[in-house]
Short mmCIF file of C-alpha atoms and ligand atoms in Angstrom, two decimals:
data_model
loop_
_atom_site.label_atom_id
_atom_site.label_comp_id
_atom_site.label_asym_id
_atom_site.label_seq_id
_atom_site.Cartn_x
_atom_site.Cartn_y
_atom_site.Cartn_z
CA UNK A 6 -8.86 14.52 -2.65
CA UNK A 7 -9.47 12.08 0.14
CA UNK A 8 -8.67 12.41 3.85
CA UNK A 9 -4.81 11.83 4.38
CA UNK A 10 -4.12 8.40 6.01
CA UNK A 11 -1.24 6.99 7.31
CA UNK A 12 -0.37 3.16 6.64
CA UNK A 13 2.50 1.99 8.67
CA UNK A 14 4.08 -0.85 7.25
CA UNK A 15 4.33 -4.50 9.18
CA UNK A 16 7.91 -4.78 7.67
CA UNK A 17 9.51 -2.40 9.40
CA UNK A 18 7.92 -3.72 13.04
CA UNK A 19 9.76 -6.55 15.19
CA UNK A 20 8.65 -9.41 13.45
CA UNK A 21 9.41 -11.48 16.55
CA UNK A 22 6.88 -9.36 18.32
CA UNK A 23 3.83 -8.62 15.72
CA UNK A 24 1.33 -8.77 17.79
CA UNK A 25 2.76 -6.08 20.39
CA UNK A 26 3.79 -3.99 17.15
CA UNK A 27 0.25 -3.64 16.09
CA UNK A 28 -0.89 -2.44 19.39
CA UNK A 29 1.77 0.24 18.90
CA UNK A 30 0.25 0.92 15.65
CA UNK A 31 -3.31 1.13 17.33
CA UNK A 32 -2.04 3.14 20.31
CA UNK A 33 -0.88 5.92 17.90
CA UNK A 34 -4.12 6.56 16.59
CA UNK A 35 -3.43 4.64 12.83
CA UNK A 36 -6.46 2.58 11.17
CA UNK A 37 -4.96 1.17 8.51
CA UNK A 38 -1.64 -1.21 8.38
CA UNK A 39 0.03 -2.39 5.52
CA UNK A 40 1.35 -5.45 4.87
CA UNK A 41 4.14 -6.58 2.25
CA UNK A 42 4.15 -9.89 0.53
CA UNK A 43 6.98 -10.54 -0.98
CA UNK A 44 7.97 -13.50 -3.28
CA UNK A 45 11.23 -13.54 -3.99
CA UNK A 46 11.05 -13.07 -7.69
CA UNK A 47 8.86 -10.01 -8.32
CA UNK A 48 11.17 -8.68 -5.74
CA UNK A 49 14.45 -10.09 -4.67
CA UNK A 50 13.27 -10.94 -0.95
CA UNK A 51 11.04 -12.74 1.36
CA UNK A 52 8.63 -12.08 3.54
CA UNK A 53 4.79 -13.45 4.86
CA UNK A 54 2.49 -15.40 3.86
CA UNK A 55 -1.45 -15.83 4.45
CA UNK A 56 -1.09 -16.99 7.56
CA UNK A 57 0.26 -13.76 9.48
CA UNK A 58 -2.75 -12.25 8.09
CA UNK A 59 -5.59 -14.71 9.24
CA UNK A 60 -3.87 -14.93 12.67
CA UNK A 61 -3.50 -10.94 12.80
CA UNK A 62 -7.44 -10.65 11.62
CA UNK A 63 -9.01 -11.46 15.27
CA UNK A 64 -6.21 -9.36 17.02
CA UNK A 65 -6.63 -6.40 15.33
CA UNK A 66 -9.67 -3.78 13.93
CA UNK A 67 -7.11 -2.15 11.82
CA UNK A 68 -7.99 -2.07 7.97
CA UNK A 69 -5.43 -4.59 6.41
CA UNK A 70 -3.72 -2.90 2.83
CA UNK A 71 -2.25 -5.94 1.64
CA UNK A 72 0.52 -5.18 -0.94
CA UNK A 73 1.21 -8.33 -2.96
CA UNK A 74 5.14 -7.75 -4.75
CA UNK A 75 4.43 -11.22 -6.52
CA UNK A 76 4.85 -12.59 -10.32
CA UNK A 77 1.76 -14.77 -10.12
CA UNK A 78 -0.86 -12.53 -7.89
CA UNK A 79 -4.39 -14.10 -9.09
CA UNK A 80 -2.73 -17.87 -7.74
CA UNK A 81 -2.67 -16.01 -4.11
CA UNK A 82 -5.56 -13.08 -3.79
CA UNK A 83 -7.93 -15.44 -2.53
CA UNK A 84 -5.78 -16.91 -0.01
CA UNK A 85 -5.38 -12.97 1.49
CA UNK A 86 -8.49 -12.34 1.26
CA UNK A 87 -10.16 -15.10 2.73
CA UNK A 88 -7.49 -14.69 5.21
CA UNK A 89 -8.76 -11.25 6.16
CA UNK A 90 -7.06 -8.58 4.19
CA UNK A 91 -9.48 -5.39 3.47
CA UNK A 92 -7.92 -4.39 0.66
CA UNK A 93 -5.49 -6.22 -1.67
CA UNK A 94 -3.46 -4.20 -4.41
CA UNK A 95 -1.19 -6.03 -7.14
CA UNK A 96 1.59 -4.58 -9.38
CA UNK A 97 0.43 -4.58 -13.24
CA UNK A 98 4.16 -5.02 -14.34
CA UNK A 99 3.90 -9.08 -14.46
CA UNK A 100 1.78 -10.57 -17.45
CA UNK A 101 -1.76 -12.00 -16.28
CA UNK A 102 -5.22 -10.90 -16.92
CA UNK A 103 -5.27 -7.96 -14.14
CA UNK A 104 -9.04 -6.76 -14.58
CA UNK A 105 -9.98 -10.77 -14.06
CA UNK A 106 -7.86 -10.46 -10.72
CA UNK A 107 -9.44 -7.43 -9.78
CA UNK A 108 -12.70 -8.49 -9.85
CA UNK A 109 -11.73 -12.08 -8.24
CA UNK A 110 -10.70 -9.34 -5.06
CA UNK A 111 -13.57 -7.31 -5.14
CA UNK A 112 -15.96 -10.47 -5.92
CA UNK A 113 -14.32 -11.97 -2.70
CA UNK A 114 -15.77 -8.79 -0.57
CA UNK A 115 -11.98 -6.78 -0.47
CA UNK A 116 -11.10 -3.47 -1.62
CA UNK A 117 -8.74 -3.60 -4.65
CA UNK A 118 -5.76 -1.71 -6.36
CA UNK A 119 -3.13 -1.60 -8.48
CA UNK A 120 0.89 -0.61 -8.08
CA UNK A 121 3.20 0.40 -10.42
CA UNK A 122 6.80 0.71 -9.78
CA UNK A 123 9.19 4.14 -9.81
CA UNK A 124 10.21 2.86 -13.65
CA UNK A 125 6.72 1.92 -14.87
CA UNK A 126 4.98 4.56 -16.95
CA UNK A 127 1.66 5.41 -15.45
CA UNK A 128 -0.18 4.60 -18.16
CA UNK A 129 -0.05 1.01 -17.33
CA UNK A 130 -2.70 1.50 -14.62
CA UNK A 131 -4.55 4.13 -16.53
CA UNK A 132 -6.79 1.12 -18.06
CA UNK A 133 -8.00 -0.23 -14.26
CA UNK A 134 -8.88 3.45 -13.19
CA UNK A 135 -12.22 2.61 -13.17
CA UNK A 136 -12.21 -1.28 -11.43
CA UNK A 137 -9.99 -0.07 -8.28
CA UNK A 138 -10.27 1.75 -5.02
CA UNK A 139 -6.74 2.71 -5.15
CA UNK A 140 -3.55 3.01 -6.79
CA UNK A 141 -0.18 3.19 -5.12
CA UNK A 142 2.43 4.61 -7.11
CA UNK A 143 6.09 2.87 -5.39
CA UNK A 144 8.34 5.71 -4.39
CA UNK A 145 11.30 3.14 -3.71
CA UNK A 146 12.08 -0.13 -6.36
CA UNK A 147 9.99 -2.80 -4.38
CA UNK A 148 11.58 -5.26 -2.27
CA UNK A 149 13.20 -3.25 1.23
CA UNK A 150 12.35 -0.81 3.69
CA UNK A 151 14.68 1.71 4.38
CA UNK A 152 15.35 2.99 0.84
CA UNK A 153 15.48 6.54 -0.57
CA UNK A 154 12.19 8.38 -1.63
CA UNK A 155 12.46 8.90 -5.23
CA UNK A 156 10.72 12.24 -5.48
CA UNK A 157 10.09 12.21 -9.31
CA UNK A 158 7.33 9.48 -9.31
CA UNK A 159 5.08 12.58 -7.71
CA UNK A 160 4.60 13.59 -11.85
CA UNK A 161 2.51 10.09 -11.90
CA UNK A 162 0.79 10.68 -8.57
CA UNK A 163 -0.28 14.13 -10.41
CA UNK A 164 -1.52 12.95 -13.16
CA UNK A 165 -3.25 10.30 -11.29
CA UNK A 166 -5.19 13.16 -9.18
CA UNK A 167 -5.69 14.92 -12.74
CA UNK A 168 -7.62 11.81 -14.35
CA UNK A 169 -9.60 11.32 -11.43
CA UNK A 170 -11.29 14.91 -11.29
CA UNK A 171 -11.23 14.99 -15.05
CA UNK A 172 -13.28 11.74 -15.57
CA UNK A 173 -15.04 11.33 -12.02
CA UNK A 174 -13.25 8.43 -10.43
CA UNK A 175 -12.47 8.20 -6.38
CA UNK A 176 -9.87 5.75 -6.02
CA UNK A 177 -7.52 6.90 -3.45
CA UNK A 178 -3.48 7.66 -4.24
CA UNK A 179 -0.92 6.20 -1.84
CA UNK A 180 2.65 6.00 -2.20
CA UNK A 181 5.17 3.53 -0.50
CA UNK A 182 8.83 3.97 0.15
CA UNK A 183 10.96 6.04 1.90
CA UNK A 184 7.94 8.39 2.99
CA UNK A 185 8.89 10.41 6.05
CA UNK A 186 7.64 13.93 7.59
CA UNK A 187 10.13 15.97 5.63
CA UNK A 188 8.33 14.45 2.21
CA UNK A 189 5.19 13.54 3.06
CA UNK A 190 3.83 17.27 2.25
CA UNK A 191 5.49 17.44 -1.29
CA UNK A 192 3.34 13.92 -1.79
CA UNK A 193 0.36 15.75 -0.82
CA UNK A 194 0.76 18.59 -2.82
CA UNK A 195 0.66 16.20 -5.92
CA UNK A 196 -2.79 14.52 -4.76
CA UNK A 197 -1.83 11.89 -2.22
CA UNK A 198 -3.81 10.72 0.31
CA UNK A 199 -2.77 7.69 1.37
CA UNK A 200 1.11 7.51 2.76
CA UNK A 201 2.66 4.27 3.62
CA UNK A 202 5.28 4.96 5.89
CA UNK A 203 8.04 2.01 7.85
CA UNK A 204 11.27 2.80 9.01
CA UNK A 205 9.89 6.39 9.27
CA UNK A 206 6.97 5.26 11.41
CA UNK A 207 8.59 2.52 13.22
CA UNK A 208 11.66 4.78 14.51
CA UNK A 209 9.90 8.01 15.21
CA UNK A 210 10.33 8.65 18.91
CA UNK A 211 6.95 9.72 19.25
CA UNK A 212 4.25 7.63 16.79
CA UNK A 213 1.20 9.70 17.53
CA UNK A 214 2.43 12.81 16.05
CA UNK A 215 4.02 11.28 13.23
CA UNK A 216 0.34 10.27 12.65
CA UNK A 217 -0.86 13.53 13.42
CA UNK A 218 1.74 15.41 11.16
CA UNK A 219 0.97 13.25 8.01
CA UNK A 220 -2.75 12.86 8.52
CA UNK A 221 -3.74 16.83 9.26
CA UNK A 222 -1.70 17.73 5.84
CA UNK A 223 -4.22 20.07 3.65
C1 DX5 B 320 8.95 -1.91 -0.09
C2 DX5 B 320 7.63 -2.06 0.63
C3 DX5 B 320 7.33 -0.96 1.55
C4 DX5 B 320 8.29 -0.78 2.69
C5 DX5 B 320 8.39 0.68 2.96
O1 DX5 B 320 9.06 -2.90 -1.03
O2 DX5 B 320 6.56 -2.14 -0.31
O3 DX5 B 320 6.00 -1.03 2.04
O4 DX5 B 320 7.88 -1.42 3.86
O5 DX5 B 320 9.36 0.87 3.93
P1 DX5 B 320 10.04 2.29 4.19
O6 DX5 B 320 8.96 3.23 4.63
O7 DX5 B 320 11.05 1.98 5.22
O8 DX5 B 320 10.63 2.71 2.87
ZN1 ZN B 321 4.40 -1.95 0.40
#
């Protein structure tokens, strides 16, 4: 099981003041930051585009986890990547060829992953297990921060951690929604290592431990 990491998520920062935001996000000790692309028809909402990330790239040293919530992902991965996103993950719930999209990511020099939402079986990914450096199982329906942690998607992060001893794989396991300190330990129990975290991160009074508490969790 890999190192615990903490992702804060961009969403839940003053968008008004971004750049500030992600020194916060530095100054607590974080090396990742994820960022939410939202379409407004995968999920009902809106959010950035390509160009946050390419003007965020020279700012920041902070590995970008782009999460693309879009019905039409392989139109766009090039655009983040090219843009400056490390690592760029997209749901398998829409129809389009998802193995030629993961290799357009990877062939582009980014990490790659896919998501699956609370209601999606985890057997949809089970066929990419071999193409990605991560999965994220949601722990919230895509589309807002602030939601409640749905606590039963842990029996797909399990099985996910089950699969990759069994047959050898070492993509990394993250979750997204609603993670906080109070559940953050249940996620590792069931083989997560990498914890996206917003309004929990954003509104902690004191950022560094919150980093500290999720990323020292056995
Ligand atoms: C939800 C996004 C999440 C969101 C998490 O659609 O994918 O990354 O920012 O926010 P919190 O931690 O507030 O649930
Ligand atoms: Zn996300």
């Amino acid at each position: 099981m890999g190192t615990p990491i903490l992702a804060p998520s961009m969403l839940a920062a003053d968008h008004t003041r971004l750049a500030e935001e992600i020194k916060g996000v530095e100054g607590a000790g974080c090396s990742w930051l994820h960022v939410d692309i939202m379409d407004g028809h995968f999920v009902p909402n809106l959010t950035f585009g390509p160009q946050i990330v390419a003007d965020l790239r020279p700012k920041t040293e902070l590995f970008l986890d782009v999460h693309l919530m879009l019905d039409n992902p392989q139109d766009f991965v090039e655009l983040f990547v090219k843009a400056g996103a490390d690592q760029v993950t997209i749901h398998v719930e829409p129809e389009y060829d998802i193995s030629a999209c993961l290799s357009k990511i990877r062939d582009l020099g980014a990490k790659c992953g896919v998501v699956l939402n609370p209601s999606t079986s985890v057997s949809a990914v089970e066929p990419y297990l071999s193409e990605v450096d991560i999965v994220l199982a949601m722990t919230v329906q895509p589309g807002f921060g602030g939601q409640s942690f749905q606590e039963g998607v842990l029996a797909k992060t399990a099985q996910l951690a089950a699969w990759r001893q069994e047959r050898g794989h070492n993509f990394r396991i993250e979750v997204d929604g609603g993670i906080n300190a109070d559940n953050a330990p249940l996620c590792r129990k069931a083989g997560v290592d990498t914890f996206v975290a917003g309004t929990a991160f954003f509104k902690s009074s004191d950022r560094t431990l919150f980093r500290k508490n999720i990323e020292t969790l056995d």
